[in-house]
Coordinates of N, CA and C in Angstrom, one line a residue:
M1 N -23.6 -50.4 -5.8 CA -24.3 -49.5 -4.8 C -23.9 -48.1 -5.1
A2 N -24.8 -47.1 -5.0 CA -24.5 -45.7 -5.3 C -23.6 -45.2 -4.1
A3 N -22.9 -44.1 -4.5 CA -22.1 -43.5 -3.5 C -23.0 -42.9 -2.3
M4 N -22.4 -43.0 -1.1 CA -23.1 -42.5 0.0 C -22.7 -41.1 0.3
Q5 N -23.6 -40.4 1.0 CA -23.3 -39.0 1.4 C -22.5 -39.0 2.7
C6 N -21.9 -37.9 2.9 CA -21.1 -37.7 4.2 C -21.9 -36.7 5.0
I7 N -22.0 -36.9 6.3 CA -22.7 -36.0 7.2 C -21.8 -35.5 8.2
E8 N -21.9 -34.2 8.5 CA -21.2 -33.6 9.7 C -22.3 -33.2 10.6
F9 N -22.2 -33.6 11.9 CA -23.0 -33.1 12.9 C -22.3 -31.8 13.5
L10 N -23.1 -30.8 13.7 CA -22.5 -29.5 14.2 C -23.2 -29.1 15.5
N11 N -22.4 -28.5 16.3 CA -22.9 -27.8 17.5 C -22.4 -26.4 17.4
Y12 N -23.4 -25.4 17.5 CA -23.0 -24.0 17.4 C -24.0 -23.2 18.3
P13 N -23.5 -22.0 18.7 CA -24.4 -21.1 19.6 C -25.6 -20.7 18.9
T14 N -26.7 -20.6 19.7 CA -28.0 -20.1 19.1 C -27.9 -18.7 18.7
G15 N -27.0 -17.9 19.3 CA -26.9 -16.5 19.0 C -25.8 -15.9 19.8
D16 N -25.4 -14.7 19.4 CA -24.3 -14.0 20.1 C -24.7 -13.7 21.6
E17 N -26.0 -13.5 21.8 CA -26.4 -13.2 23.2 C -26.4 -14.4 24.1
A18 N -26.3 -15.6 23.5 CA -26.4 -16.8 24.4 C -25.3 -17.8 23.9
P19 N -24.0 -17.4 24.0 CA -23.0 -18.3 23.4 C -22.9 -19.7 24.1
D20 N -23.5 -19.9 25.2 CA -23.5 -21.2 25.9 C -24.6 -22.1 25.5
L21 N -25.6 -21.5 24.9 CA -26.8 -22.3 24.4 C -26.5 -22.8 23.0
L22 N -26.4 -24.1 22.8 CA -26.0 -24.7 21.6 C -27.1 -25.4 20.8
E23 N -27.0 -25.4 19.5 CA -27.9 -26.1 18.6 C -27.2 -27.2 17.8
W24 N -28.0 -28.1 17.4 CA -27.6 -29.2 16.4 C -27.8 -28.6 15.0
G25 N -26.8 -28.8 14.2 CA -26.9 -28.5 12.8 C -26.2 -29.6 12.0
F26 N -26.3 -29.5 10.7 CA -25.8 -30.5 9.8 C -25.3 -30.0 8.5
R27 N -24.2 -30.6 8.1 CA -23.7 -30.4 6.7 C -23.8 -31.8 6.0
I28 N -24.4 -31.8 4.8 CA -24.4 -33.1 4.1 C -23.6 -32.8 2.8
D29 N -22.5 -33.6 2.7 CA -21.6 -33.4 1.6 C -21.1 -31.9 1.5
G30 N -20.9 -31.3 2.7 CA -20.4 -30.0 2.8 C -21.4 -28.9 2.8
T31 N -22.6 -29.2 2.5 CA -23.7 -28.2 2.4 C -24.6 -28.2 3.6
D32 N -24.8 -27.0 4.2 CA -25.7 -26.9 5.4 C -27.1 -27.4 5.0
L33 N -27.7 -28.2 5.9 CA -29.0 -28.7 5.6 C -30.0 -27.6 5.3
R34 N -29.8 -26.5 6.0 CA -30.8 -25.3 5.8 C -30.7 -24.8 4.4
V35 N -29.5 -24.9 3.7 CA -29.4 -24.5 2.3 C -30.2 -25.5 1.5
C36 N -30.1 -26.7 1.8 CA -30.9 -27.8 1.0 C -32.4 -27.5 1.2
A37 N -32.8 -27.1 2.4 CA -34.2 -26.8 2.6 C -34.7 -25.6 1.9
A38 N -33.8 -24.6 1.8 CA -34.1 -23.4 1.1 C -34.3 -23.7 -0.4
D39 N -33.4 -24.5 -1.0 CA -33.5 -24.9 -2.4 C -34.8 -25.7 -2.6
A40 N -35.1 -26.5 -1.7 CA -36.3 -27.4 -1.9 C -37.6 -26.6 -1.8
T41 N -37.6 -25.5 -1.1 CA -38.8 -24.7 -0.8 C -38.9 -23.4 -1.6
R42 N -37.9 -23.1 -2.3 CA -37.8 -21.8 -3.0 C -39.1 -21.5 -3.9
D43 N -39.4 -22.5 -4.8 CA -40.5 -22.3 -5.7 C -41.9 -22.3 -4.9
L44 N -41.9 -23.2 -3.9 CA -43.2 -23.3 -3.1 C -43.4 -21.9 -2.4
W45 N -42.4 -21.3 -1.8 CA -42.6 -20.1 -1.2 C -42.9 -18.9 -2.1
R46 N -42.3 -19.0 -3.3 CA -42.5 -17.9 -4.3 C -44.0 -17.9 -4.7
R47 N -44.6 -19.1 -4.9 CA -46.0 -19.1 -5.2 C -46.8 -18.5 -4.0
E48 N -46.5 -18.9 -2.8 CA -47.2 -18.4 -1.6 C -47.1 -16.9 -1.4
R49 N -45.9 -16.4 -1.6 CA -45.6 -15.0 -1.3 C -45.7 -14.1 -2.5
E50 N -46.2 -14.6 -3.6 CA -46.4 -13.8 -4.8 C -47.1 -12.5 -4.5
G51 N -46.6 -11.4 -5.0 CA -47.2 -10.1 -4.8 C -46.6 -9.4 -3.6
E52 N -45.9 -10.1 -2.8 CA -45.3 -9.4 -1.6 C -44.1 -8.5 -2.1
D53 N -43.9 -7.4 -1.5 CA -42.9 -6.4 -1.9 C -41.5 -6.8 -1.3
E54 N -40.8 -7.8 -1.9 CA -39.5 -8.2 -1.3 C -38.6 -8.2 -2.5
D55 N -37.4 -7.8 -2.3 CA -36.4 -7.9 -3.3 C -35.8 -9.3 -3.2
L56 N -35.0 -9.7 -4.2 CA -34.4 -11.1 -4.2 C -33.5 -11.4 -3.0
A57 N -32.8 -10.4 -2.5 CA -31.9 -10.6 -1.3 C -32.8 -10.9 -0.1
E58 N -33.9 -10.2 0.1 CA -34.8 -10.4 1.2 C -35.4 -11.8 1.1
Q59 N -35.8 -12.2 -0.1 CA -36.3 -13.6 -0.3 C -35.3 -14.7 0.0
E60 N -34.1 -14.5 -0.4 CA -33.0 -15.5 -0.1 C -32.8 -15.5 1.4
R61 N -32.7 -14.4 2.0 CA -32.5 -14.3 3.5 C -33.6 -15.1 4.2
F62 N -34.9 -14.9 3.8 CA -36.0 -15.6 4.4 C -35.8 -17.1 4.2
L63 N -35.5 -17.5 3.0 CA -35.4 -18.9 2.7 C -34.3 -19.6 3.5
L64 N -33.1 -18.9 3.6 CA -32.0 -19.5 4.3 C -32.2 -19.6 5.8
H65 N -33.1 -18.7 6.3 CA -33.3 -18.6 7.8 C -34.6 -19.0 8.2
Q66 N -35.4 -19.8 7.4 CA -36.7 -20.3 7.8 C -36.5 -21.3 8.9
H67 N -35.3 -22.0 8.9 CA -35.0 -23.0 9.9 C -33.9 -22.7 10.8
G68 N -33.9 -23.2 12.0 CA -32.8 -23.1 12.9 C -32.4 -24.6 13.3
G69 N -31.4 -24.7 14.1 CA -31.0 -26.0 14.6 C -32.0 -26.4 15.7
L70 N -31.8 -27.6 16.2 CA -32.5 -28.1 17.4 C -31.6 -27.9 18.6
A71 N -32.2 -27.3 19.7 CA -31.4 -27.0 20.9 C -30.8 -28.3 21.5
L72 N -29.5 -28.3 21.8 CA -28.9 -29.4 22.5 C -29.7 -29.8 23.8
S73 N -30.2 -28.7 24.5 CA -30.9 -29.0 25.7 C -32.2 -29.7 25.5
E74 N -32.8 -29.6 24.3 CA -34.0 -30.3 24.1 C -33.8 -31.8 23.6
V75 N -32.8 -32.0 22.9 CA -32.5 -33.4 22.4 C -31.7 -34.1 23.5
A76 N -32.4 -34.7 24.4 CA -31.8 -35.3 25.6 C -30.9 -36.5 25.2
D77 N -31.3 -37.3 24.2 CA -30.6 -38.4 23.7 C -30.4 -38.3 22.2
P78 N -29.3 -37.6 21.8 CA -29.1 -37.4 20.4 C -28.9 -38.7 19.6
V79 N -28.3 -39.7 20.2 CA -28.1 -41.0 19.5 C -29.4 -41.6 19.1
R80 N -30.3 -41.7 20.0 CA -31.7 -42.2 19.7 C -32.4 -41.3 18.7
H81 N -32.3 -40.0 19.0 CA -33.1 -39.0 18.1 C -32.6 -39.2 16.7
F82 N -31.3 -39.1 16.5 CA -30.8 -39.0 15.1 C -30.6 -40.4 14.5
L83 N -31.0 -41.4 15.2 CA -31.2 -42.8 14.6 C -32.7 -43.1 14.4
G84 N -33.5 -42.1 14.5 CA -34.9 -42.2 14.2 C -35.9 -42.7 15.3
D85 N -35.4 -42.6 16.5 CA -36.2 -43.0 17.7 C -36.3 -41.8 18.6
P86 N -37.0 -40.7 18.2 CA -37.0 -39.5 19.0 C -37.8 -39.7 20.3
A87 N -37.5 -38.8 21.2 CA -38.3 -38.7 22.5 C -39.8 -38.4 22.1
P88 N -40.7 -38.8 22.9 CA -42.1 -38.6 22.6 C -42.5 -37.1 22.2
V89 N -41.8 -36.2 22.8 CA -42.2 -34.8 22.5 C -41.9 -34.5 21.0
F90 N -40.9 -35.2 20.4 CA -40.5 -34.9 19.0 C -41.2 -35.9 18.0
A91 N -41.7 -37.0 18.5 CA -42.2 -38.1 17.7 C -43.5 -37.7 17.0
D92 N -43.7 -38.1 15.8 CA -45.0 -38.0 15.1 C -45.3 -39.4 14.6
P93 N -46.1 -40.1 15.5 CA -46.4 -41.5 15.1 C -47.2 -41.7 13.8
S94 N -48.0 -40.6 13.5 CA -48.8 -40.8 12.3 C -48.0 -40.8 11.0
T95 N -46.8 -40.2 11.0 CA -45.9 -40.1 9.8 C -44.6 -40.9 10.0
G96 N -44.2 -41.2 11.3 CA -43.0 -41.8 11.5 C -41.8 -40.9 11.3
T97 N -42.0 -39.6 11.4 CA -40.9 -38.7 11.1 C -40.3 -38.1 12.4
T98 N -39.1 -37.6 12.2 CA -38.3 -37.0 13.3 C -37.9 -35.6 12.8
P99 N -38.0 -34.6 13.7 CA -37.5 -33.3 13.3 C -36.0 -33.3 13.3
V100 N -35.5 -32.7 12.2 CA -34.0 -32.6 12.0 C -33.6 -31.1 12.1
L101 N -34.6 -30.2 11.8 CA -34.3 -28.8 12.0 C -35.6 -28.2 12.7
G102 N -35.4 -27.1 13.4 CA -36.5 -26.4 14.0 C -36.7 -25.1 13.4
C103 N -37.4 -24.2 14.1 CA -37.6 -22.9 13.6 C -36.5 -21.9 14.0
S104 N -36.2 -20.9 13.2 CA -35.2 -20.0 13.5 C -35.5 -19.1 14.7
C105 N -36.8 -19.1 15.1 CA -37.2 -18.3 16.3 C -36.8 -19.0 17.6
G106 N -36.3 -20.2 17.5 CA -35.8 -20.9 18.7 C -36.8 -22.0 19.3
L107 N -38.0 -21.9 18.8 CA -39.0 -22.9 19.2 C -39.1 -24.0 18.1
W108 N -38.6 -25.2 18.3 CA -38.4 -26.1 17.3 C -39.8 -26.5 16.6
G109 N -40.9 -26.5 17.4 CA -42.2 -26.9 16.9 C -42.9 -25.9 16.1
C110 N -42.4 -24.7 16.0 CA -43.0 -23.6 15.3 C -42.9 -23.8 13.8
W111 N -41.7 -24.3 13.3 CA -41.5 -24.5 11.9 C -40.5 -25.6 11.7
P112 N -40.8 -26.8 12.1 CA -39.8 -27.9 12.0 C -39.6 -28.4 10.5
L113 N -38.5 -29.0 10.3 CA -38.3 -29.8 9.1 C -38.2 -31.2 9.6
L114 N -39.2 -32.0 9.1 CA -39.3 -33.4 9.5 C -38.7 -34.3 8.4
A115 N -38.1 -35.4 8.8 CA -37.6 -36.4 7.9 C -37.9 -37.8 8.5
T116 N -37.9 -38.8 7.6 CA -38.0 -40.2 8.0 C -36.5 -40.6 8.1
I117 N -36.2 -41.1 9.3 CA -34.8 -41.7 9.5 C -34.9 -43.2 9.6
T118 N -34.3 -43.8 8.6 CA -34.4 -45.3 8.5 C -33.0 -45.9 8.7
T119 N -32.8 -46.9 9.6 CA -31.5 -47.5 9.8 C -31.5 -48.9 9.4
T120 N -30.3 -49.4 9.0 CA -30.0 -50.8 8.8 C -28.7 -51.0 9.5
P121 N -28.2 -52.2 9.6 CA -26.9 -52.3 10.2 C -25.8 -51.6 9.4
E122 N -26.0 -51.3 8.2 CA -25.0 -50.7 7.3 C -25.2 -49.2 7.0
T123 N -26.4 -48.8 7.1 CA -26.8 -47.4 6.6 C -27.7 -46.7 7.5
V124 N -27.7 -45.4 7.4 CA -28.7 -44.5 8.0 C -29.2 -43.6 6.8
T125 N -30.5 -43.6 6.6 CA -31.1 -42.8 5.5 C -32.0 -41.8 6.0
W126 N -31.9 -40.5 5.5 CA -32.8 -39.5 5.8 C -33.6 -39.3 4.5
S127 N -34.9 -39.4 4.6 CA -35.8 -39.2 3.4 C -37.1 -38.6 3.8
S128 N -37.9 -38.4 2.8 CA -39.3 -38.0 2.9 C -39.4 -36.7 3.8
F129 N -38.6 -35.7 3.4 CA -38.6 -34.4 4.2 C -40.0 -33.8 3.9
R130 N -40.5 -33.2 5.1 CA -41.8 -32.6 5.0 C -41.8 -31.4 6.0
Q131 N -42.7 -30.5 5.6 CA -43.0 -29.3 6.5 C -44.5 -29.6 7.0
P132 N -44.7 -29.9 8.3 CA -46.0 -30.3 8.7 C -47.1 -29.2 8.7
F133 N -46.6 -28.0 8.6 CA -47.6 -26.9 8.5 C -48.0 -26.5 7.0
R134 N -47.4 -27.2 6.1 CA -47.7 -27.0 4.7 C -47.9 -28.4 4.1
K135 N -49.0 -29.1 4.5 CA -49.2 -30.4 4.0 C -49.4 -30.5 2.5
E136 N -49.9 -29.4 1.9 CA -50.1 -29.3 0.5 C -48.8 -29.3 -0.3
W137 N -47.7 -29.0 0.4 CA -46.4 -29.1 -0.3 C -45.9 -30.6 -0.5
G138 N -46.5 -31.5 0.3 CA -46.1 -32.9 0.2 C -44.6 -33.1 0.5
E139 N -44.1 -34.1 0.0 CA -42.7 -34.5 0.2 C -41.8 -33.4 -0.5
L140 N -40.8 -32.9 0.2 CA -40.0 -31.9 -0.4 C -38.9 -32.6 -1.3
A141 N -38.4 -31.8 -2.3 CA -37.4 -32.3 -3.2 C -36.0 -32.3 -2.6
M142 N -35.9 -33.1 -1.6 CA -34.6 -33.2 -0.9 C -34.3 -34.7 -0.6
G143 N -33.0 -35.1 -0.8 CA -32.7 -36.4 -0.5 C -33.2 -37.4 -1.5
P144 N -33.3 -38.7 -1.1 CA -32.8 -39.2 0.2 C -31.3 -39.1 0.3
Y145 N -30.9 -39.0 1.6 CA -29.5 -38.9 1.9 C -29.2 -40.3 2.6
V146 N -28.2 -41.0 2.1 CA -27.8 -42.3 2.6 C -26.4 -42.2 3.1
F147 N -26.2 -42.6 4.4 CA -24.9 -42.5 5.1 C -24.5 -43.8 5.5
A148 N -23.2 -44.1 5.4 CA -22.6 -45.3 6.0 C -22.8 -45.2 7.5
R149 N -23.4 -46.2 8.1 CA -23.8 -46.1 9.5 C -22.5 -46.0 10.4
P150 N -21.4 -46.7 10.2 CA -20.3 -46.5 11.1 C -19.8 -45.0 11.0
A151 N -19.7 -44.4 9.9 CA -19.2 -43.0 9.7 C -20.3 -42.1 10.3
Y152 N -21.5 -42.4 10.1 CA -22.6 -41.5 10.7 C -22.5 -41.5 12.2
E153 N -22.4 -42.7 12.8 CA -22.4 -42.8 14.3 C -21.1 -42.1 14.8
A154 N -20.0 -42.2 14.1 CA -18.8 -41.6 14.5 C -18.9 -40.1 14.5
A155 N -19.5 -39.5 13.4 CA -19.8 -38.1 13.3 C -20.7 -37.6 14.4
L156 N -21.7 -38.4 14.7 CA -22.7 -38.0 15.8 C -22.0 -38.0 17.1
A157 N -21.1 -39.0 17.4 CA -20.4 -39.0 18.6 C -19.4 -37.9 18.8
H158 N -19.0 -37.3 17.7 CA -18.0 -36.2 17.8 C -18.4 -35.0 16.9
P159 N -19.5 -34.3 17.3 CA -19.9 -33.2 16.5 C -18.8 -32.1 16.4
V160 N -18.8 -31.4 15.3 CA -17.9 -30.3 15.1 C -18.5 -29.1 15.9
R161 N -17.7 -28.6 16.7 CA -18.1 -27.4 17.6 C -17.7 -26.1 16.8
L162 N -18.6 -25.3 16.5 CA -18.4 -24.0 15.8 C -18.6 -22.9 16.8
T163 N -17.9 -21.8 16.6 CA -18.0 -20.7 17.5 C -19.2 -19.8 17.1
A164 N -19.8 -20.0 15.9 CA -21.0 -19.2 15.5 C -21.8 -20.0 14.6
N165 N -23.1 -19.6 14.4 CA -24.0 -20.2 13.5 C -23.4 -20.1 12.1
P166 N -23.2 -21.2 11.3 CA -22.6 -21.1 10.0 C -23.4 -20.3 9.0
L167 N -24.6 -20.0 9.3 CA -25.5 -19.1 8.4 C -25.9 -17.9 9.2
R168 N -24.9 -17.4 10.0 CA -25.2 -16.2 10.9 C -26.0 -15.1 10.1
W169 N -26.9 -14.6 10.8 CA -27.7 -13.5 10.2 C -27.7 -12.4 11.2

């Protein structure tokens, strides 16, 4: 069996002006999931934004901050949500996907990152990452990420509390 990934569930403030409003974030093998999404969408965005007057630093900032976390206040039952059984407001029955990231504007549905979350008694797998507003992109080149279920559930039960967004902008 191939080596499994390690996931950290994070809770961090949505911004300096609202330190009590927290978001869910993730690190997979030590890398913020938003960095993985940036890497997976870099070439797709370059094609779309070709001809725009942006330097490389602006492009990277855009990529890293296209997604934000999901508000803790919105994810009423994180165990169900992150085991692939989201509340109806998050569910997409046509694709069987669950949002794992939202938009950096604070409205999760504005620019979500969707994934298929599959569970077995031994594993939890995140795969088939998609951006629903760019169907032509198809499945993004991310994952699949396979986690040992006991470690996954332990990490979910005890998220790491950060004092700031790890990709603060």
